[in-house]
Coordinates of C-alpha atoms in Angstrom, one line a residue:
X190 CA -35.5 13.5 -17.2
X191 CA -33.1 12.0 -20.1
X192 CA -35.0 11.2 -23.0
X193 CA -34.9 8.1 -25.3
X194 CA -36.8 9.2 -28.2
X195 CA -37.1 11.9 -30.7
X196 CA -39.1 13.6 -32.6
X197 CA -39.1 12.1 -36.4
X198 CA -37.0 14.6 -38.9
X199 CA -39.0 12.9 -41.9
X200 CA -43.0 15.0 -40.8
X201 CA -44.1 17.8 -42.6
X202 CA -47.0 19.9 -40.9
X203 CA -49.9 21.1 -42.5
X204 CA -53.2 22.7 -43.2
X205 CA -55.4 20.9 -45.2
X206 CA -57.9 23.1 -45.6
X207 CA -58.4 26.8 -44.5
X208 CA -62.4 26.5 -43.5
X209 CA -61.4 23.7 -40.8
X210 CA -57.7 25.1 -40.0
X211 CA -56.8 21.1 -38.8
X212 CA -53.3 20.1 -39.0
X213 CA -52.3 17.4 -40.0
X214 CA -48.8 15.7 -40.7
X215 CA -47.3 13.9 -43.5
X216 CA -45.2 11.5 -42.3
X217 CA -42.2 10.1 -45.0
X218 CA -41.5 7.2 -42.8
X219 CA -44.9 5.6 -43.7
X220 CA -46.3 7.2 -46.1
X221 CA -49.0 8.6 -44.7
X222 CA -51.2 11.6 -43.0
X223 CA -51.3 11.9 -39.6
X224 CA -54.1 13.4 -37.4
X225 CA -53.1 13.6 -34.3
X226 CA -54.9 14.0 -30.5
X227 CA -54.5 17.5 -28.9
X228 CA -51.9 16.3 -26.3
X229 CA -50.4 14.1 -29.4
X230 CA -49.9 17.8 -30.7
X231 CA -48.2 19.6 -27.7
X232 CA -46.2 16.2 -27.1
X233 CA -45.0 16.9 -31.1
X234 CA -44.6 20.5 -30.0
X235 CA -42.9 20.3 -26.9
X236 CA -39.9 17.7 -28.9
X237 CA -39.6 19.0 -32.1
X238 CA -36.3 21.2 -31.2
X239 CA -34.1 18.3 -29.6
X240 CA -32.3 21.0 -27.3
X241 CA -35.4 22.3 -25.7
X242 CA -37.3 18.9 -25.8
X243 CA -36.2 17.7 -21.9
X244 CA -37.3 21.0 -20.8
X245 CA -40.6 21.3 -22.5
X246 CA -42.1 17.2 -22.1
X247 CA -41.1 18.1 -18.2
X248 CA -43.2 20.8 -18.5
X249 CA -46.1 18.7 -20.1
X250 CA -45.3 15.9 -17.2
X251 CA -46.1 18.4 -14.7
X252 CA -49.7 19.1 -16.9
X253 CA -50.8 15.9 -17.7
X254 CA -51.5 12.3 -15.8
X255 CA -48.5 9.9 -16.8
X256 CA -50.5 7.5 -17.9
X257 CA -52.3 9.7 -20.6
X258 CA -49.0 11.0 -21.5
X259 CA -47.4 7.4 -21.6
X260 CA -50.4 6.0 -23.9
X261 CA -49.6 9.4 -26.4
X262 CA -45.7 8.5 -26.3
X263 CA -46.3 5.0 -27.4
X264 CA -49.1 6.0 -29.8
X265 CA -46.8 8.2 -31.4
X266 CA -43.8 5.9 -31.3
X267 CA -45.7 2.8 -33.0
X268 CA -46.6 5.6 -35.9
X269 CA -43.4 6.2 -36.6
X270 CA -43.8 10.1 -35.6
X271 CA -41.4 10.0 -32.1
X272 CA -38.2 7.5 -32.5
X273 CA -35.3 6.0 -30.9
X274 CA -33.0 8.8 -32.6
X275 CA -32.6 10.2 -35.8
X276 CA -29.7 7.2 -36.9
X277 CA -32.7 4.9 -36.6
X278 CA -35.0 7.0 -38.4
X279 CA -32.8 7.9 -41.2
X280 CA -32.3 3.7 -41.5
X281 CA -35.6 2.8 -41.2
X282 CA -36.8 5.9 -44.4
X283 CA -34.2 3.7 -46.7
X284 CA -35.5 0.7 -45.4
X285 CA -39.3 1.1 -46.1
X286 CA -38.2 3.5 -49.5
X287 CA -36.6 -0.1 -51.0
X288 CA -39.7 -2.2 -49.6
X289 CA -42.8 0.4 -50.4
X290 CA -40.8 0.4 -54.2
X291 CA -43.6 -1.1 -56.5
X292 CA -43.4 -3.4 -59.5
X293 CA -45.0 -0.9 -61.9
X294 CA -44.7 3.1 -61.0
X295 CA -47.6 5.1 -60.1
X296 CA -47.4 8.1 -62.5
X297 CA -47.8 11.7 -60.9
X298 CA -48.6 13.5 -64.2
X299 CA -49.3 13.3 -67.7
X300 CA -48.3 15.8 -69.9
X301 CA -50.9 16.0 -72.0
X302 CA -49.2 19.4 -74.0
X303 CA -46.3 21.7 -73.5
X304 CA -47.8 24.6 -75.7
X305 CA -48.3 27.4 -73.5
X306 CA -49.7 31.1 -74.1
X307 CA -48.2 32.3 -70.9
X308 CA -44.8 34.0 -70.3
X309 CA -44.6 33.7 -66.4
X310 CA -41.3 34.5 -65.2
X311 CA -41.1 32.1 -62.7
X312 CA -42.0 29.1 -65.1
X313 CA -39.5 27.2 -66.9
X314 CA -41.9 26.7 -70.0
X315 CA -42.2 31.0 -69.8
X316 CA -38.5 32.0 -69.8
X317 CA -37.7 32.4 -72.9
X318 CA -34.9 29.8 -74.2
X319 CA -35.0 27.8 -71.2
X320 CA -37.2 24.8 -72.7
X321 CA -35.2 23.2 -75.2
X322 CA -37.3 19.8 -75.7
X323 CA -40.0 19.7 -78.6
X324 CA -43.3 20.9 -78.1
X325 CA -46.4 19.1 -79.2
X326 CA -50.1 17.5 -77.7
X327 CA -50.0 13.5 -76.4
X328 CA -51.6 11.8 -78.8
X329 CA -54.9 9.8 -77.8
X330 CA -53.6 6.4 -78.5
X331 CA -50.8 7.2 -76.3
X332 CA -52.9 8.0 -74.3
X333 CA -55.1 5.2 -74.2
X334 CA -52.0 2.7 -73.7
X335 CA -50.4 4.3 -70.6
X336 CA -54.0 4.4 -69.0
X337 CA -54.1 0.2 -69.5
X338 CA -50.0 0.3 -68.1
X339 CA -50.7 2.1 -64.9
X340 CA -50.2 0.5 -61.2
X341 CA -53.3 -1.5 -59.9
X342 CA -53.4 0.9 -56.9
X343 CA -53.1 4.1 -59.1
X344 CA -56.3 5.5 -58.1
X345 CA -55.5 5.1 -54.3
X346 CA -51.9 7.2 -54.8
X347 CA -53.6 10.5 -56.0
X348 CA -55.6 12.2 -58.8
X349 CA -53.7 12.0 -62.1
X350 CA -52.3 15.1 -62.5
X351 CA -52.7 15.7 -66.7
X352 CA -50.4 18.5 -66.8
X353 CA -46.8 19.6 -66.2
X354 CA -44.9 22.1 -68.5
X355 CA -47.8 23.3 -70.8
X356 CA -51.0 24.6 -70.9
X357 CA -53.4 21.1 -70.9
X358 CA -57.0 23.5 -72.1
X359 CA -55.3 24.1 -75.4
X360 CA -55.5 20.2 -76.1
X361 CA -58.0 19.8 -78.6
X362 CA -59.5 16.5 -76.6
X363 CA -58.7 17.0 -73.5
X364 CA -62.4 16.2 -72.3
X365 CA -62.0 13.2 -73.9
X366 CA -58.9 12.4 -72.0
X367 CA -60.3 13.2 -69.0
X368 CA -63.7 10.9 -69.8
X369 CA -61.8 8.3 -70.9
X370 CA -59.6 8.3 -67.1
X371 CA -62.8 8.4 -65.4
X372 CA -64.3 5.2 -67.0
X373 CA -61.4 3.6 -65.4
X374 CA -62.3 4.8 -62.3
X375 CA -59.1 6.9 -62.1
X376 CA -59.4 10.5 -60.4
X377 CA -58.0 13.6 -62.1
X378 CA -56.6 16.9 -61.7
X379 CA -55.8 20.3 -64.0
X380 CA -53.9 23.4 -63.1
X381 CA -55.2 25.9 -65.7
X382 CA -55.2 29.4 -66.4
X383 CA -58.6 30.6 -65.8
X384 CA -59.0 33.2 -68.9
X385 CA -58.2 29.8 -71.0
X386 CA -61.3 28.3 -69.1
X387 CA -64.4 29.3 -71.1
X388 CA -68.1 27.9 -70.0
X389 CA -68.4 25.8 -72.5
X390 CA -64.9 24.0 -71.8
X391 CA -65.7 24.1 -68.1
X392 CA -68.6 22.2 -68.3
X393 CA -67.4 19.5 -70.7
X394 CA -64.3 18.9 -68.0
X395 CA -67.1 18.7 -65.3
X396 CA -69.1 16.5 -67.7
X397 CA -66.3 14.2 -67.9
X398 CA -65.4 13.6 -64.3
X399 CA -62.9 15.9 -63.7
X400 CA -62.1 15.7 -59.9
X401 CA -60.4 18.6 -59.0
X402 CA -59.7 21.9 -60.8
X403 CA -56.7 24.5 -60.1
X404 CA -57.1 27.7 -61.0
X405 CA -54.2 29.8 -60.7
X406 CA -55.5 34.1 -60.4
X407 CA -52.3 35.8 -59.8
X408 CA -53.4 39.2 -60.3
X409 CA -56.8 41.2 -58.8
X410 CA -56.4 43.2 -62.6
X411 CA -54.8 43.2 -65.6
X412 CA -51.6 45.3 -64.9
X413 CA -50.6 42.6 -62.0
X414 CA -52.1 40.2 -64.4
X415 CA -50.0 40.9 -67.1
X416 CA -47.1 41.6 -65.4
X417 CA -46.9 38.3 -64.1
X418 CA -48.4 36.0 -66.6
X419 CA -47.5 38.0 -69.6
X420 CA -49.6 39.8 -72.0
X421 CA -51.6 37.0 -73.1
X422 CA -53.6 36.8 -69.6
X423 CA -56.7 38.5 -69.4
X424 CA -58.2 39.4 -65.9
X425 CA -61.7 40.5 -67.4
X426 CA -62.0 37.0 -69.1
X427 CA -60.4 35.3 -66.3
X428 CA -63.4 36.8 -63.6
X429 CA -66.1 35.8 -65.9
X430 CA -64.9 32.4 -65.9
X431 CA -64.4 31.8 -62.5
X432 CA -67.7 33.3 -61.8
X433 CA -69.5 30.6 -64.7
X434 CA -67.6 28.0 -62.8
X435 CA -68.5 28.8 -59.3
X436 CA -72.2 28.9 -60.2
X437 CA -72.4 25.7 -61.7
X438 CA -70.8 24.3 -59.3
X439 CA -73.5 25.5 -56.8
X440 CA -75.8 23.7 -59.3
X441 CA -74.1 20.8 -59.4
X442 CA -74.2 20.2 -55.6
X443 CA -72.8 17.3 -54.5
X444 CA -72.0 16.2 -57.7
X445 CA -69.1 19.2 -58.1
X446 CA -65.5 18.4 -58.1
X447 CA -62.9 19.9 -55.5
X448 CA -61.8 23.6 -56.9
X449 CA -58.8 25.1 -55.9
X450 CA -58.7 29.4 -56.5
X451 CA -54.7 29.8 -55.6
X452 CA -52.7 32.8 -56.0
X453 CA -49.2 32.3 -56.4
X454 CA -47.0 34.5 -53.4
X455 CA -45.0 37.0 -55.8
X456 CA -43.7 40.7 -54.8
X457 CA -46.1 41.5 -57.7
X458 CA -49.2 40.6 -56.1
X459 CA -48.6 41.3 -52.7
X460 CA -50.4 44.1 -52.4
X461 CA -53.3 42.2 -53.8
X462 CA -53.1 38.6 -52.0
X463 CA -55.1 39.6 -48.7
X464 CA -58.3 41.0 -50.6
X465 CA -57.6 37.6 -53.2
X466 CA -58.3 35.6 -49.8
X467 CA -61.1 37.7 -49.1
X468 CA -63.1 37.4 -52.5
X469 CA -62.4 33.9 -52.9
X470 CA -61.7 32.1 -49.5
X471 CA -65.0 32.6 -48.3
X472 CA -67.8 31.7 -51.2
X473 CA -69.8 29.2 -48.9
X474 CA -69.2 26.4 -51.4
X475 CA -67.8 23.2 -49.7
X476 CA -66.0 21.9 -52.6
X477 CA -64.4 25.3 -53.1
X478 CA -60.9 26.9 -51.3
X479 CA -58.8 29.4 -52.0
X480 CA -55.3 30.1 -50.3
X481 CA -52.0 31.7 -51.6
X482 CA -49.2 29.3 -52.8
X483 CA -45.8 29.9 -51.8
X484 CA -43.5 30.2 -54.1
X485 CA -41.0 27.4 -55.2
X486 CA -38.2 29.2 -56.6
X487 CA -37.0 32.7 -57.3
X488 CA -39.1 35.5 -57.8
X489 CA -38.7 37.6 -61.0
X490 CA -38.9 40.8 -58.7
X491 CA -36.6 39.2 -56.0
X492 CA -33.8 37.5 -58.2
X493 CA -32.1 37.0 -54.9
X494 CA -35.4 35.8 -52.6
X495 CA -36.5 32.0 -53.1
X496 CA -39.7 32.8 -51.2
X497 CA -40.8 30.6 -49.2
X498 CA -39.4 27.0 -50.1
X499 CA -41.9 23.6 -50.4
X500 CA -40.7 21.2 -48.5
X501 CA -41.4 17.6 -50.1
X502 CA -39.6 14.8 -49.1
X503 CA -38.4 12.8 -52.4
X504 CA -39.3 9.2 -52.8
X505 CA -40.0 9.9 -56.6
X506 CA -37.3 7.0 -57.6
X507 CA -38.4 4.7 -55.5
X508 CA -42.7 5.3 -56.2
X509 CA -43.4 7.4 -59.0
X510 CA -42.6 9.0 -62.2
X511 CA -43.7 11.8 -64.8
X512 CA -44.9 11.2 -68.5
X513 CA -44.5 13.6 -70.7
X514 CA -46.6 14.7 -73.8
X515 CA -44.4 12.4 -76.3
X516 CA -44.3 9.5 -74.3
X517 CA -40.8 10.1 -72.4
X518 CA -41.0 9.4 -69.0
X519 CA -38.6 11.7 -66.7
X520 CA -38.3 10.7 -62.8
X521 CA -40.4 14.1 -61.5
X522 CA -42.1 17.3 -61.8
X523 CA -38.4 18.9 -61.4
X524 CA -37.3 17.6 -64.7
X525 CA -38.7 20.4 -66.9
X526 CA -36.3 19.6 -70.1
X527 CA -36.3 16.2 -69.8
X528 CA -32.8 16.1 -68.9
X529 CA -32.9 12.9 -66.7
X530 CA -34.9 10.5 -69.3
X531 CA -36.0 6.6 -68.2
X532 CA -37.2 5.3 -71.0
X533 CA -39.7 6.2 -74.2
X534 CA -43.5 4.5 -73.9
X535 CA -43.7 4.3 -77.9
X536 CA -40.9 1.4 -77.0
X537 CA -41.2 -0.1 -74.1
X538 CA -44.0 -0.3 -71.3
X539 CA -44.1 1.3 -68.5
X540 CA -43.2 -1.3 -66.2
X541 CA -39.9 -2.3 -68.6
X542 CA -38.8 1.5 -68.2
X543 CA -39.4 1.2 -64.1
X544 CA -37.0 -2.1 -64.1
X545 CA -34.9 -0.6 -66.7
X546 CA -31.3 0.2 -66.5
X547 CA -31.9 4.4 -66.3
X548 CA -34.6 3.6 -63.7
X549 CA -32.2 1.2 -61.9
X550 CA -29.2 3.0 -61.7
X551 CA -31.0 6.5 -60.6
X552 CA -32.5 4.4 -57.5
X553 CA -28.8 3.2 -57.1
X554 CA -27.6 7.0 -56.9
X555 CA -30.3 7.5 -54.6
X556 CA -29.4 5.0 -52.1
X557 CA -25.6 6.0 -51.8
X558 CA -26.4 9.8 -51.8
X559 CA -23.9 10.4 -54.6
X560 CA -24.3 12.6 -57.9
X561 CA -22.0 14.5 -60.4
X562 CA -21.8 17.9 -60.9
X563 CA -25.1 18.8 -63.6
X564 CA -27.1 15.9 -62.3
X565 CA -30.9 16.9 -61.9
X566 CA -30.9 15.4 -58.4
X567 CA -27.7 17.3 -57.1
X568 CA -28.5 19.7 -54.8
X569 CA -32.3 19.4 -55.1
X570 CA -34.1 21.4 -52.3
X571 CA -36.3 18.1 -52.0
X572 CA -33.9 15.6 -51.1
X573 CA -34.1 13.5 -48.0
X574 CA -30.9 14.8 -46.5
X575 CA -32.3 18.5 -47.4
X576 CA -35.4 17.9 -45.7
X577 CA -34.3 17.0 -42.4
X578 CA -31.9 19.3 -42.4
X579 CA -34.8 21.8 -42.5
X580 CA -36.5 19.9 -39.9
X581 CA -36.3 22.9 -37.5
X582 CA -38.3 25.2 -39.7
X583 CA -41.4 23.3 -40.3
X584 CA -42.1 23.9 -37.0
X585 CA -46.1 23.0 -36.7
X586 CA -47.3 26.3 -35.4
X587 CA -45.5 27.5 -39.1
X588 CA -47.8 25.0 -40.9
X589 CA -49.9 26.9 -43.6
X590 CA -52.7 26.0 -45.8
X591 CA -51.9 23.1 -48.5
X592 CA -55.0 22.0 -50.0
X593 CA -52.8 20.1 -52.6
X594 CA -50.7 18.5 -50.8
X595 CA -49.7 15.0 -51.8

């Protein structure tokens, strides 16, 4: 049977959340998540490699009634997740990228500080010399301002993220920060180090709305511990706190935000990552997960291993942007020196920088595929044209746990 569709390049499969195991899909055509019927799964199965997809939907012809198979094919094909080739696909990402493009930016983190105690090898902030930009704490009034700037739909994108390149517990108000999001209505998130995390600071983030927690335990002691986060982590501390916070969020009930235990995927901790998953993964709270992060990037032990790469599809030009703790705005997450700079909140707003000339010009890049040599989008690993490339290895039965994704 000669086909006239494929399988969309522009999914990503996966696991939202170990307890349920549920795959799900993001889909960069739309935007979206999506959960799919169990023949919508094997028809996504049997297409995903175009040289064995004839072979395999014959296969599933012979299985299934043609009609149930015709009403998943057009289900499917109305969401964007089958299409008439990849020509039209690729035209039709550009084409919803430009329209989907708001007025004002939905913002994807706040640097609230770029001080940091740790010395992680795989960090840019931790590598020694690397950082070259200024360090310093966001200033409430700063603050304040971006929170009245921010897209109408902001809370509907994803939690504010108030961190980046820095350790966000050592800001002295960072309670208040997060309070002051949460009378807005506006969902947040931190990625801390757990032996920063005392009760006391754990319970005035809970106190203040905080909607999910990331705690990052990369070490089951303090020689993997140190080894990876440097010597100011401290696994004694870092268990205690944990353990505070997992009890009150049993108190707290219904009323606890989502936590996130993660262990980062290092040749330092392997030894360590299946008995992590075993402590942690199973503490019969429902707010509470635990899985092991793969790495983005090279592994101090491995200088020549990359682990195992995050596929993201970029839209960041086109949707979102990055504020760091001085007011600078920077495209994306990737921009750890603030090499690729839009425009400076302390003089303009944030919908000025957005339609600005920087902003402008980067989306212009974007659209033609084109950038010099030293560029922070040249050769990013997130691209669209590197994503689909790697369509063929995020095979669904590959998906693995992503309780953050986005």
């Amino acid at each position: 049977m000669a086909l006239s569709f494929v399988i969309s390049r522009y999914l990503r499969p996966f696991v939202k959340s170990a307890s349920t195991g549920q795959r799900v899909y993001d889909n960069g055509l739309f935007d979206r998540v999506e959960v799919l019927t169990p023949l919508q799964e094997a028809v996504v199965d049997a297409l995903w490699h175009d040289e064995q997809a004839e072979e395999r939907l014959a296969e599933l012809v012979r299985t299934t009634p043609r009609s149930d198979l015709h009403a998943a094919l057009s289900d499917l094909y109305d969401r964007g997740v089958v299409v008439e080739s990849h020509a039209a696909a690729d035209a039709l990402f550009q084409r919803m990228r430009a329209e989907r493009c708001p007025d004002v930016p939905f913002v994807d983190q706040i640097e609230l500080t770029n001080h940091c105690p740790m010395r992680c090898g795989f960090c840019p902030r931790g590598i020694p010399g690397r950082m070259q930009r200024p360090t310093g704490f966001m200033d409430r009034a700063l603050f304040q301002r971006l929170l009245s700037q921010l897209n109408p739909r902001q809370r509907e994108h994803r939690p504010l993220e108030l961190h980046h390149l820095g350790e966000s517990l050592l800001h002295p108000q960072l309670a208040q920060l997060v309070a002051l999001a949460s009378e807005q209505g506006l969902p947040t998130e931190l990625s801390v180090n757990p032996s920063l995390l005392s009760p006391a600071k754990m319970r005035q983030l809970l106190d203040a709305g905080i909607h999910r927690l990331v705690l990052s335990l990369d070490g089951l002691g303090d020689e993997t511990l140190v080894r990876i986060r440097g010597p100011a982590a401290r696994y004694a501390q870092a268990e205690a706190h944990i353990a505070a916070l997992l009890s009150e969020v049993a108190q707290r009930g219904d009323r606890a935000p989502q936590i996130v235990l993660q262990m980062i995927a290092l040749a330092a901790n392997q030894h360590e990552q299946q008995a992590f998953l075993a402590r942690f993964g199973q503490t019969g709270l429902p707010t509470v997960q635990a899985y092991i992060k793969p790495l983005d990037g090279p592994d101090p032990d491995r200088p020549t291993s990359h682990g195992e790469a995050l596929r993201y599809l970029c839209s960041y030009p086109f949707r979102s942007v990055v504020v760091l703790w001085d007011g600078r705005v920077v495209p994306c997450c990737r921009d750890d020196d603030a090499k690729q700079v839009l425009g400076d909140l302390r003089h303009a707003t944030l919908a000025e920088i957005w339609s600005g000339p920087a902003a402008r010009e980067l989306r212009r890049r974007h659209r033609a595929g084109q950038f010099p040599d030293g560029h922070l989008c040249h050769g990013c690993a997130w691209s669209p044209a590197s994503f689909t490339a790697s369509h063929a290895a995020r095979h669904p039965s590959r998906a693995s746990v992503a309780p953050l994704q986005w």
